[in-house]
Coordinates of C-alpha atoms (C1' of nucleotides) in Angstrom, one line a residue:
Chain A
M1 CA 0.0 0.0 0.0
H2 CA 1.2 3.5 -0.9
A3 CA -0.2 6.9 -1.4
T4 CA 1.4 9.7 -3.4
T5 CA 0.0 13.2 -2.9
L6 CA 0.9 16.5 -4.6
H7 CA -0.4 19.8 -3.4
R8 CA -1.0 22.4 -6.2
P9 CA 1.3 20.7 -8.7
T10 CA 2.2 22.1 -12.1
H11 CA 0.5 20.5 -15.0
R12 CA 3.8 19.0 -16.0
E13 CA 4.3 17.4 -12.6
T14 CA 0.7 16.1 -12.6
L15 CA 1.2 14.7 -16.1
W16 CA 4.3 12.8 -15.0
E17 CA 2.7 11.4 -11.9
L18 CA -0.4 10.5 -13.8
E19 CA 1.5 8.3 -16.2
E20 CA 3.4 6.7 -13.4
A21 CA 0.2 6.0 -11.6
F22 CA -1.4 4.5 -14.8
E23 CA 1.7 2.3 -15.1
R24 CA 1.4 1.1 -11.5
G25 CA -2.3 0.5 -11.8
D26 CA -3.1 3.0 -9.0
L27 CA -6.4 4.6 -8.4
V28 CA -6.0 8.4 -9.0
T29 CA -7.9 11.3 -7.6
V30 CA -7.5 14.8 -9.1
F31 CA -9.1 17.7 -7.4
G32 CA -9.1 20.9 -9.5
R33 CA -10.8 23.5 -11.5
C34 CA -11.9 22.0 -14.8
T35 CA -14.3 21.7 -17.7
V36 CA -15.8 18.5 -18.9
D37 CA -16.9 17.4 -22.4
Y38 CA -18.5 14.1 -23.3
D39 CA -19.5 12.7 -26.6
G40 CA -20.8 9.3 -27.3
R41 CA -24.2 7.8 -26.5
A42 CA -25.2 11.4 -25.8
T43 CA -23.3 14.7 -25.8
S44 CA -22.7 17.0 -22.9
S45 CA -20.6 19.9 -21.7
L46 CA -19.9 21.2 -18.3
G47 CA -18.6 24.6 -17.5
S48 CA -15.6 25.4 -15.3
G49 CA -15.7 24.5 -11.7
N50 CA -14.0 22.7 -8.8
R51 CA -14.6 18.9 -9.0
L52 CA -13.2 15.7 -7.8
V53 CA -12.1 13.4 -10.7
I54 CA -11.4 9.7 -10.1
L55 CA -9.4 7.6 -12.5
K56 CA -9.6 3.9 -11.8
P57 CA -7.1 1.3 -13.2
D58 CA -10.0 -0.5 -14.9
G59 CA -10.4 2.5 -17.2
S60 CA -13.4 4.1 -15.5
T61 CA -13.5 7.9 -15.0
L62 CA -15.8 9.6 -12.5
V63 CA -16.3 13.3 -12.2
H64 CA -18.0 14.3 -8.9
T65 CA -19.4 17.5 -7.7
D66 CA -20.4 18.2 -4.1
E67 CA -23.9 16.7 -4.7
K68 CA -25.6 13.5 -5.7
R69 CA -24.5 9.9 -5.7
T70 CA -24.2 9.8 -9.4
P71 CA -21.2 11.4 -11.0
V72 CA -22.0 14.5 -13.1
N73 CA -19.9 12.9 -15.9
W74 CA -18.2 9.6 -16.3
Q75 CA -16.6 7.0 -18.5
P76 CA -17.3 3.3 -18.0
P77 CA -14.8 0.5 -17.1
G78 CA -12.9 -0.8 -20.1
S79 CA -12.0 2.6 -21.4
E80 CA -8.5 3.9 -21.8
H81 CA -6.9 6.8 -20.0
H82 CA -4.7 9.3 -21.7
A83 CA -3.2 12.5 -20.3
S84 CA -1.5 15.4 -22.0
V85 CA -0.7 19.1 -21.6
R86 CA -1.9 21.5 -24.3
D87 CA -2.4 25.2 -24.4
G88 CA -1.4 25.5 -20.8
R89 CA -4.1 23.1 -19.7
L90 CA -3.9 19.5 -18.5
R91 CA -6.2 17.2 -20.5
V92 CA -7.2 13.8 -19.2
R93 CA -9.1 11.8 -21.8
G94 CA -11.0 8.6 -21.5
T95 CA -12.0 6.7 -24.6
R96 CA -13.6 3.5 -25.6
R97 CA -15.2 1.9 -28.7
N98 CA -18.5 0.0 -28.9
P99 CA -20.0 2.2 -28.2
A100 CA -17.6 4.9 -29.3
E101 CA -17.4 7.6 -26.6
T102 CA -14.9 10.1 -25.3
L103 CA -14.7 12.0 -22.1
D104 CA -12.4 15.0 -21.9
V105 CA -11.5 16.8 -18.6
H106 CA -9.6 20.0 -19.1
F107 CA -7.9 21.3 -15.9
E108 CA -7.1 24.9 -15.6
Q109 CA -5.6 24.3 -12.2
V110 CA -5.0 21.2 -10.2
H111 CA -5.4 21.7 -6.4
Q112 CA -4.5 18.2 -5.4
F113 CA -3.3 15.0 -7.0
S114 CA -3.3 11.6 -5.3
A115 CA -2.3 8.1 -6.5
L116 CA -3.5 5.3 -4.3
S117 CA -3.0 1.6 -4.4
V118 CA -6.5 0.2 -3.7
T119 CA -6.0 -3.5 -4.3
G120 CA -7.9 -6.2 -2.6
G121 CA -11.2 -7.1 -0.9
R122 CA -14.0 -6.1 -3.3
D123 CA -16.6 -8.9 -3.0
L124 CA -19.7 -8.0 -1.2
D125 CA -22.0 -10.2 0.8
L126 CA -25.5 -9.0 0.0
H127 CA -28.8 -10.3 1.3
G128 CA -32.4 -9.3 0.6
S129 CA -32.4 -9.5 -3.2
E130 CA -34.9 -11.1 -5.5
E131 CA -32.8 -14.3 -5.3
D132 CA -33.6 -14.5 -1.6
L133 CA -37.3 -14.1 -2.3
R134 CA -37.1 -16.9 -4.8
Q135 CA -35.4 -19.1 -2.2
H136 CA -38.1 -18.4 0.3
V137 CA -40.8 -19.4 -2.2
L138 CA -39.0 -22.5 -3.3
D139 CA -38.5 -23.5 0.4
D140 CA -42.2 -23.1 1.1
P141 CA -44.3 -22.8 -2.1
S142 CA -47.5 -22.6 0.0
L143 CA -46.4 -19.0 0.6
V144 CA -47.7 -18.3 -2.9
E145 CA -50.7 -20.5 -2.6
S146 CA -51.7 -23.7 -0.9
G147 CA -51.0 -26.6 -3.3
F148 CA -48.7 -24.6 -5.6
I149 CA -45.9 -26.8 -7.0
P150 CA -42.8 -25.1 -8.5
L151 CA -41.5 -27.1 -11.5
E152 CA -38.8 -24.9 -13.0
T153 CA -37.0 -21.6 -12.5
E154 CA -35.8 -19.4 -15.3
R155 CA -38.0 -21.4 -17.7
E156 CA -37.7 -20.2 -21.2
S157 CA -40.6 -18.8 -23.2
A158 CA -41.0 -16.8 -26.4
A159 CA -41.1 -13.7 -24.2
G160 CA -38.0 -14.6 -22.2
P161 CA -37.3 -16.5 -19.0
M162 CA -39.9 -16.6 -16.3
D163 CA -38.9 -16.5 -12.6
I164 CA -40.9 -19.6 -11.5
Y165 CA -43.0 -21.9 -13.6
G166 CA -45.2 -24.4 -11.8
E167 CA -48.7 -25.8 -11.3
D168 CA -51.5 -25.1 -8.9
G169 CA -53.5 -27.8 -7.0
D170 CA -55.6 -28.4 -10.1
G171 CA -52.6 -28.9 -12.3
T172 CA -53.1 -25.6 -14.0
P173 CA -49.9 -24.0 -15.3
V174 CA -48.8 -21.0 -13.2
V175 CA -46.3 -18.3 -14.0
V176 CA -44.8 -16.5 -10.9
E177 CA -43.0 -13.2 -11.3
L178 CA -41.0 -12.1 -8.2
K179 CA -40.2 -8.5 -7.3
R180 CA -38.3 -7.5 -4.2
R181 CA -40.0 -4.1 -3.8
R182 CA -43.3 -2.4 -4.4
V183 CA -44.2 -2.8 -8.1
G184 CA -45.4 -0.5 -10.8
P185 CA -47.1 -1.1 -14.1
S186 CA -44.1 -2.5 -15.8
A187 CA -44.0 -5.6 -13.6
A188 CA -47.7 -6.3 -14.5
S189 CA -46.8 -6.0 -18.2
Q190 CA -43.9 -8.3 -17.8
L191 CA -45.9 -11.0 -16.1
Q192 CA -48.6 -10.6 -18.8
R193 CA -46.0 -11.1 -21.5
Y194 CA -44.9 -14.4 -20.0
V195 CA -48.5 -15.6 -19.4
E196 CA -49.4 -14.8 -23.0
A197 CA -46.3 -16.5 -24.4
L198 CA -47.0 -19.6 -22.3
H199 CA -50.6 -19.6 -23.3
R200 CA -49.7 -19.5 -27.0
E201 CA -47.1 -22.2 -26.4
L202 CA -49.4 -24.6 -24.6
G203 CA -52.3 -24.1 -26.9
D204 CA -55.2 -21.7 -27.0
E205 CA -57.5 -23.9 -25.1
S206 CA -55.2 -24.0 -22.1
E207 CA -55.6 -21.9 -19.0
V208 CA -52.5 -20.2 -17.6
R209 CA -52.4 -18.3 -14.4
G210 CA -50.0 -15.5 -13.6
I211 CA -49.1 -14.5 -10.0
L212 CA -47.1 -11.5 -9.1
V213 CA -45.3 -11.9 -5.8
A214 CA -44.0 -8.7 -4.2
P215 CA -44.2 -6.8 -0.9
S216 CA -46.9 -4.5 -2.3
V217 CA -48.3 -2.9 -5.5
T218 CA -49.5 0.5 -6.6
D219 CA -53.2 1.2 -7.1
R220 CA -52.9 1.6 -10.9
T221 CA -51.0 -1.5 -11.2
S222 CA -53.5 -3.4 -9.1
A223 CA -56.2 -2.3 -11.6
L224 CA -54.0 -3.4 -14.5
L225 CA -53.6 -6.8 -12.9
D226 CA -57.3 -7.1 -12.4
E227 CA -58.0 -6.2 -16.1
E228 CA -55.5 -8.8 -17.3
G229 CA -56.8 -11.5 -14.9
L230 CA -53.5 -11.7 -13.1
E231 CA -53.1 -12.2 -9.4
F232 CA -51.0 -10.7 -6.6
V233 CA -49.6 -12.2 -3.5
A234 CA -47.9 -10.0 -0.9
L235 CA -44.5 -11.3 0.4
D236 CA -41.7 -9.5 2.1
P237 CA -38.3 -10.4 0.4
D238 CA -36.4 -10.4 3.8
T239 CA -38.7 -12.4 6.0
G240 CA -40.3 -14.4 3.2
R241 CA -43.6 -13.8 4.9
P242 CA -46.6 -11.5 4.3
P243 CA -45.7 -7.9 5.2
D244 CA -47.2 -6.2 8.2
G245 CA -50.1 -4.4 6.4
D246 CA -51.2 -7.4 4.5
T247 CA -54.1 -5.8 2.6
A248 CA -54.8 -6.2 -1.1
T249 CA -54.4 -9.9 -1.3
G250 CA -56.0 -9.5 -4.7
D251 CA -59.1 -11.5 -4.0
S252 CA -61.6 -8.6 -4.4
E253 CA -64.1 -11.0 -6.0
E254 CA -62.3 -10.7 -9.4
T255 CA -60.0 -13.6 -9.5
Q256 CA -61.1 -15.9 -12.3
N257 CA -61.0 -19.2 -10.4
T258 CA -64.0 -19.0 -8.1
E259 CA -63.8 -22.5 -6.9
E260 CA -62.5 -23.2 -3.4
T261 CA -59.2 -21.5 -3.7
E262 CA -57.3 -21.3 -0.4
K263 CA -55.1 -18.3 -0.8
T264 CA -54.3 -18.0 2.9
A265 CA -51.0 -19.9 3.3
D266 CA -50.6 -21.5 6.7
T267 CA -47.7 -19.8 8.3
G268 CA -45.5 -21.3 11.0
D269 CA -44.4 -24.8 10.4
S270 CA -42.3 -24.3 7.3
E271 CA -39.3 -26.5 7.6
G272 CA -37.2 -23.8 6.1
T273 CA -33.6 -24.0 4.7
S274 CA -32.1 -27.5 4.5
Chain B
M1 CA -11.2 27.2 -2.5
H2 CA -9.1 25.2 0.0
A3 CA -7.8 21.7 0.4
T4 CA -6.7 20.1 3.7
T5 CA -4.8 16.9 3.5
L6 CA -3.5 14.6 6.2
H7 CA -1.0 11.8 5.6
R8 CA -1.5 8.8 7.9
P9 CA -3.3 10.7 10.6
T10 CA -4.4 9.2 13.9
H11 CA -8.1 8.4 14.3
R12 CA -8.4 11.3 16.7
E13 CA -6.9 13.7 14.2
T14 CA -9.2 12.3 11.5
L15 CA -12.2 12.6 13.7
W16 CA -11.4 16.2 14.5
E17 CA -10.8 17.1 10.8
L18 CA -14.0 15.3 9.8
E19 CA -16.1 17.3 12.1
E20 CA -14.5 20.5 11.0
A21 CA -15.1 19.5 7.3
F22 CA -18.8 18.6 8.0
E23 CA -19.1 22.0 9.6
R24 CA -17.6 23.8 6.6
G25 CA -19.6 21.8 4.1
D26 CA -16.5 20.3 2.5
L27 CA -16.4 17.3 0.3
V28 CA -14.2 14.7 2.2
T29 CA -12.2 11.8 0.9
V30 CA -10.8 9.2 3.2
F31 CA -8.5 6.5 1.8
G32 CA -7.8 3.7 4.2
R33 CA -8.2 0.1 5.3
C34 CA -11.8 -0.5 6.3
T35 CA -14.8 -2.8 6.6
V36 CA -18.3 -1.7 5.4
D37 CA -21.7 -2.8 6.7
Y38 CA -25.0 -1.7 5.3
D39 CA -28.5 -2.4 6.6
G40 CA -31.7 -1.0 5.1
R41 CA -33.4 -1.9 1.8
A42 CA -31.1 -4.9 1.9
T43 CA -28.2 -6.0 4.1
S44 CA -24.6 -6.3 3.1
S45 CA -21.1 -6.6 4.6
L46 CA -17.7 -6.1 3.1
G47 CA -14.5 -7.5 4.5
S48 CA -11.4 -5.5 5.2
G49 CA -9.6 -3.8 2.4
N50 CA -8.2 -0.5 1.1
R51 CA -10.9 1.7 -0.3
L52 CA -11.6 5.3 -1.2
V53 CA -14.5 6.7 0.8
I54 CA -16.2 10.0 -0.3
L55 CA -18.4 12.0 2.0
K56 CA -20.4 14.7 0.3
P57 CA -21.9 17.7 2.1
D58 CA -25.4 16.7 0.8
G59 CA -25.2 13.6 3.0
S60 CA -24.1 11.0 0.4
T61 CA -21.4 8.5 1.1
L62 CA -19.6 6.5 -1.6
V63 CA -17.3 3.6 -1.0
H64 CA -15.2 2.9 -4.1
T65 CA -12.8 0.1 -4.9
D66 CA -10.4 0.0 -7.8
E67 CA -13.1 -1.3 -10.1
K68 CA -16.4 -0.4 -11.6
R69 CA -18.3 2.8 -12.0
T70 CA -20.7 2.0 -9.3
P71 CA -19.6 2.3 -5.6
V72 CA -19.3 -1.0 -3.8
N73 CA -21.4 0.5 -1.0
W74 CA -23.1 3.9 -0.6
Q75 CA -25.6 6.1 1.2
P76 CA -27.9 8.4 -0.8
P77 CA -28.1 12.2 -0.6
G78 CA -30.1 13.4 2.3
S79 CA -28.5 11.1 4.8
E80 CA -26.6 12.4 7.8
H81 CA -22.9 11.8 8.5
H82 CA -21.6 11.0 12.0
A83 CA -18.1 10.1 13.0
S84 CA -16.7 8.6 16.2
V85 CA -13.8 6.6 17.5
R86 CA -14.5 3.3 19.3
D87 CA -12.4 0.3 20.2
G88 CA -9.4 1.9 18.5
R89 CA -11.3 2.1 15.2
L90 CA -12.7 5.2 13.4
R91 CA -16.4 4.8 12.5
V92 CA -18.1 6.9 9.9
R93 CA -21.8 6.3 9.9
G94 CA -24.4 7.5 7.4
T95 CA -28.0 7.3 8.3
R96 CA -31.4 8.2 6.9
R97 CA -35.1 7.4 7.4
N98 CA -37.7 6.6 4.7
P99 CA -36.4 4.2 4.0
A100 CA -34.5 3.6 7.2
E101 CA -31.0 2.6 6.3
T102 CA -27.5 2.8 7.8
L103 CA -24.0 2.5 6.4
D104 CA -21.1 2.0 8.7
V105 CA -17.5 2.3 7.6
H106 CA -15.0 1.1 10.2
F107 CA -11.4 2.2 9.5
E108 CA -8.6 0.2 10.9
Q109 CA -6.2 2.6 9.4
V110 CA -6.5 5.9 7.5
H111 CA -3.8 6.3 4.9
Q112 CA -5.0 9.7 3.7
F113 CA -7.6 12.3 4.6
S114 CA -8.7 15.3 2.5
A115 CA -11.2 18.0 2.9
L116 CA -12.0 19.8 -0.3
S117 CA -14.3 22.8 -1.0
V118 CA -16.0 21.7 -4.2
T119 CA -18.7 24.4 -4.5
G120 CA -20.0 25.7 -7.9
G121 CA -20.7 24.7 -11.5
R122 CA -22.8 21.6 -11.4
D123 CA -25.3 22.1 -14.2
L124 CA -24.7 20.0 -17.2
D125 CA -25.7 20.7 -20.8
L126 CA -26.8 17.4 -22.2
H127 CA -28.1 16.5 -25.7
G128 CA -29.3 13.3 -27.3
S129 CA -31.9 12.2 -24.8
E130 CA -35.5 11.1 -25.4
E131 CA -36.5 14.7 -25.0
D132 CA -34.5 15.6 -28.1
L133 CA -36.1 12.8 -30.1
R134 CA -39.5 14.1 -29.1
Q135 CA -38.6 17.5 -30.3
H136 CA -37.5 16.1 -33.7
V137 CA -40.8 14.4 -34.1
L138 CA -42.8 17.4 -33.1
D139 CA -40.8 19.6 -35.4
D140 CA -41.5 17.2 -38.3
P141 CA -44.3 14.7 -37.6
S142 CA -44.0 13.2 -41.0
L143 CA -40.8 11.5 -39.7
V144 CA -43.2 9.1 -38.0
E145 CA -45.6 8.9 -40.9
S146 CA -46.9 11.2 -43.6
G147 CA -50.1 12.8 -42.4
F148 CA -49.4 12.2 -38.7
I149 CA -50.6 15.0 -36.4
P150 CA -49.4 15.2 -32.8
L151 CA -52.1 16.5 -30.5
E152 CA -50.7 16.1 -27.0
T153 CA -47.5 15.1 -25.2
E154 CA -47.5 13.3 -21.9
R155 CA -51.2 12.6 -22.3
E156 CA -52.6 10.8 -19.3
S157 CA -54.2 7.4 -19.6
A158 CA -55.3 4.6 -17.1
A159 CA -51.9 3.0 -17.8
G160 CA -49.8 6.2 -17.3
P161 CA -48.7 9.1 -19.5
M162 CA -48.0 8.4 -23.2
D163 CA -45.1 10.1 -25.0
I164 CA -47.1 11.5 -27.9
Y165 CA -50.8 11.2 -28.6
G166 CA -52.1 12.2 -32.1
E167 CA -54.0 11.2 -35.2
D168 CA -53.0 9.7 -38.5
G169 CA -54.2 10.9 -41.9
D170 CA -57.5 9.1 -41.5
G171 CA -58.2 10.6 -38.1
T172 CA -57.4 7.3 -36.3
P173 CA -55.9 7.8 -32.8
V174 CA -52.2 7.1 -32.6
V175 CA -50.0 6.4 -29.6
V176 CA -46.3 7.1 -30.1
E177 CA -43.7 5.7 -27.7
L178 CA -40.2 7.1 -28.1
K179 CA -37.0 5.4 -27.2
R180 CA -33.5 6.9 -27.5
R181 CA -31.8 3.5 -28.2
R182 CA -32.4 0.0 -29.4
V183 CA -35.4 -1.4 -27.6
G184 CA -36.2 -4.7 -25.9
P185 CA -39.5 -6.3 -25.0
S186 CA -40.3 -4.0 -22.2
A187 CA -40.8 -1.1 -24.6
A188 CA -43.2 -3.1 -26.6
S189 CA -45.2 -4.0 -23.5
Q190 CA -45.2 -0.4 -22.4
L191 CA -46.7 0.7 -25.7
Q192 CA -49.2 -2.0 -25.6
R193 CA -50.3 -0.9 -22.2
Y194 CA -51.0 2.6 -23.5
V195 CA -52.8 1.4 -26.6
E196 CA -55.0 -0.9 -24.6
A197 CA -55.8 1.8 -22.0
L198 CA -56.7 4.3 -24.8
H199 CA -58.7 1.7 -26.6
R200 CA -60.7 1.1 -23.4
E201 CA -61.1 4.8 -22.8
L202 CA -62.3 5.6 -26.3
G203 CA -64.7 2.7 -26.6
D204 CA -64.3 -0.9 -27.8
E205 CA -65.4 -0.1 -31.4
S206 CA -62.5 2.4 -31.8
E207 CA -59.3 1.6 -33.5
V208 CA -56.1 2.7 -31.9
R209 CA -52.6 2.5 -33.5
G210 CA -49.4 2.2 -31.5
I211 CA -46.1 3.2 -33.1
L212 CA -42.7 2.6 -31.4
V213 CA -40.1 5.1 -32.5
A214 CA -36.5 4.1 -31.8
P215 CA -33.2 3.6 -33.6
S216 CA -33.7 -0.1 -33.8
V217 CA -35.4 -3.1 -32.2
T218 CA -34.4 -6.6 -31.2
D219 CA -35.7 -9.6 -33.0
R220 CA -37.8 -10.9 -30.2
T221 CA -39.3 -7.5 -29.7
S222 CA -40.1 -7.2 -33.4
A223 CA -42.0 -10.4 -33.1
L224 CA -43.9 -9.1 -30.0
L225 CA -44.8 -5.9 -31.9
D226 CA -46.2 -8.0 -34.8
E227 CA -48.3 -10.2 -32.5
E228 CA -49.7 -7.1 -30.8
G229 CA -50.4 -5.3 -34.1
L230 CA -48.0 -2.6 -33.1
E231 CA -45.7 -0.7 -35.5
F232 CA -42.1 0.4 -35.6
V233 CA -40.4 3.4 -37.1
A234 CA -36.6 3.7 -37.1
L235 CA -35.3 7.1 -36.1
D236 CA -32.0 8.2 -34.7
P237 CA -32.3 10.4 -31.6
D238 CA -29.4 12.6 -32.5
T239 CA -30.1 13.4 -36.2
G240 CA -33.9 12.9 -36.0
R241 CA -33.6 10.9 -39.2
P242 CA -33.6 7.2 -40.1
P243 CA -30.4 5.5 -39.1
D244 CA -27.9 4.4 -41.7
G245 CA -28.9 0.7 -41.9
D246 CA -32.6 1.5 -42.3
T247 CA -34.0 -1.9 -42.6
A248 CA -37.0 -3.3 -40.7
T249 CA -39.3 -0.3 -41.2
G250 CA -42.0 -2.5 -39.9
D251 CA -43.9 -2.9 -43.2
S252 CA -43.3 -6.6 -43.7
E253 CA -46.9 -7.0 -45.0
E254 CA -48.1 -7.4 -41.4
T255 CA -49.3 -3.9 -40.5
Q256 CA -53.0 -4.0 -40.0
N257 CA -53.8 -0.9 -42.1
T258 CA -53.4 -2.2 -45.6
E259 CA -55.0 0.8 -47.2
E260 CA -52.7 3.3 -49.0
T261 CA -50.4 4.1 -46.1
E262 CA -47.4 6.1 -47.0
K263 CA -44.7 5.2 -44.5
T264 CA -41.8 6.7 -46.4
A265 CA -41.5 10.2 -45.0
D266 CA -40.0 12.7 -47.5
T267 CA -36.7 13.7 -46.1
G268 CA -34.8 16.9 -46.8
D269 CA -36.9 20.0 -46.7
S270 CA -38.0 19.9 -43.1
E271 CA -37.9 23.5 -41.8
G272 CA -36.4 22.2 -38.5
T273 CA -36.0 24.2 -35.3
S274 CA -37.7 27.5 -35.1
Chain C
dT1 C1' -44.7 11.5 0.0
dT2 C1' -46.0 8.5 -3.5
dG3 C1' -46.3 7.3 -8.4
dT4 C1' -44.2 6.8 -12.9
dT5 C1' -40.6 6.8 -16.2
dC6 C1' -36.0 8.0 -18.2
dA7 C1' -31.0 7.0 -17.9
dT8 C1' -24.5 8.3 -21.4
dG9 C1' -28.2 4.1 -16.5
dT10 C1' -24.7 0.0 -14.7
dC11 C1' -24.1 -4.8 -14.0
dG12 C1' -24.3 -9.8 -14.4
dG13 C1' -25.7 -14.0 -16.8
dC14 C1' -26.5 -16.7 -20.7
dG15 C1' -26.4 -18.0 -25.6
Chain D
dC1 C1' -20.5 -9.6 -28.3
dG2 C1' -25.8 -9.0 -28.2
dC3 C1' -30.0 -9.9 -25.5
dC4 C1' -32.4 -9.7 -21.4
dG5 C1' -33.7 -8.4 -16.8
dA6 C1' -32.4 -7.0 -11.8
dC7 C1' -30.8 -3.1 -9.1
dG8 C1' -30.0 -1.1 -1.9
dT9 C1' -30.9 1.1 -9.0
dG10 C1' -30.6 7.0 -9.0
dA11 C1' -32.9 11.3 -10.6
dA12 C1' -36.5 14.2 -12.4
dC13 C1' -41.1 15.5 -12.5
dA14 C1' -46.1 15.5 -11.7
dA15 C1' -50.1 14.6 -8.6

DNA sequence: TTGTTCATGTCGGCG
DNA sequence: CGCCGACGTGAACAA
């Protein structure tokens, strides 16, 4: 581990240290007054101001102001860094092809330069994603509906892979779409795509049910689900159980299967993870 | 403008400077060996390693490794920073409510601390977004189709706001969905949602056309569009004209209006921007 | 605050 | 490398 820092360096000094840092594979931060120009998937320009520029050894460039989580300008990983001095200004350029794009940072003045060796320890242990929700459902399919039997995950269809494919107690095909958070209209459309594709695949006479599993759903989306004959089951991705305010279980006398459907899954005695 | 930098400071020194920097509203960078723990919308932990931590005066926290554009961990703007020393470690905590979430960075060692005044100049001039494409179409509606008349943008429907609502030469309602880049299935679904909602709104006897305007479309999506009776028009968001390889203009003898539809817009003499 | 959608989204996985 | 969908998406804007 090492850290090189220059205070108010000349452009020539910065240029030299930049190239050394690129060579070593350091992470570089440059704080200074600069303009930024981007051209590629879109086009942008940013007037002069003091910003923090980060150059990563994987080729990425981040230009940060004092606000927001998202950089005001950037270049993705896989780009190439190149630095030069022209017209009394230091230029740091990031380029890539496919898509072709270029980011130019022109420094009028560099207030601070740092080269840091940031190697090691970058794998994150994350819980609470859609993957976890799926595991909950596979561990105890009755969470979706009593009698539900998962048959396949990521099952392919003409509309793409569906999260969980299975059958209900009557042997009717069921498509389950999982969302880790409150869902909007797009999730309903996505589920509908899968249901329609499967319906076409299995034959026009076949019934196919679609169930959206998420912690909650917006009003408009709830209406869309109703119109499409799709169903909703409330599940929290963390606990794998119905959220606290478990209203809107979808059965507002509009679900198409009016026979004795038991939607209330019996909680409690799930054996859980192996 | 000022920049304070400490090289291998003690935790006590860092703590002092951190609180000063928070007070001044500086942007802070801390480079050091640390662990990171997050709990909120999800839960994550990150083992010990050398990382660059950025603390913005708007409350955001970014933890960057030597790879990727996206921080390995973060806290959004609007959070609150708090620093303390416990058990011989420096803890920097970011918290917010709604949703409730906490990010803890525990430093075993700080290699470098900087406090930077990054005020000013953060508005970006950006071109090439969907907004530009819309302007192109509104300037010359024949780009979509000869005879097309835009009536309203962001028109509300039961399925949400549609990009452009208008009429074709026959007075048939048309929903136009704009995309700045090559589109996948979700865009087709989105358009279909709007068309269906409008169809319902105007009455079951009414015909409603849906046109997807984008530079290009994937094969599967093209099939989806066909099945739904939706149309596609190829337009480049930058130039507002058909892209170079202008194949797949949608008229593969499957569009439902087989009367004399003139899809080929006359290029060239568009008056353009006012 | 909630709902909805765009984004230079970014990122990972699979074919 | 393209397609496809998740993401602690973030950010802007309207209701």
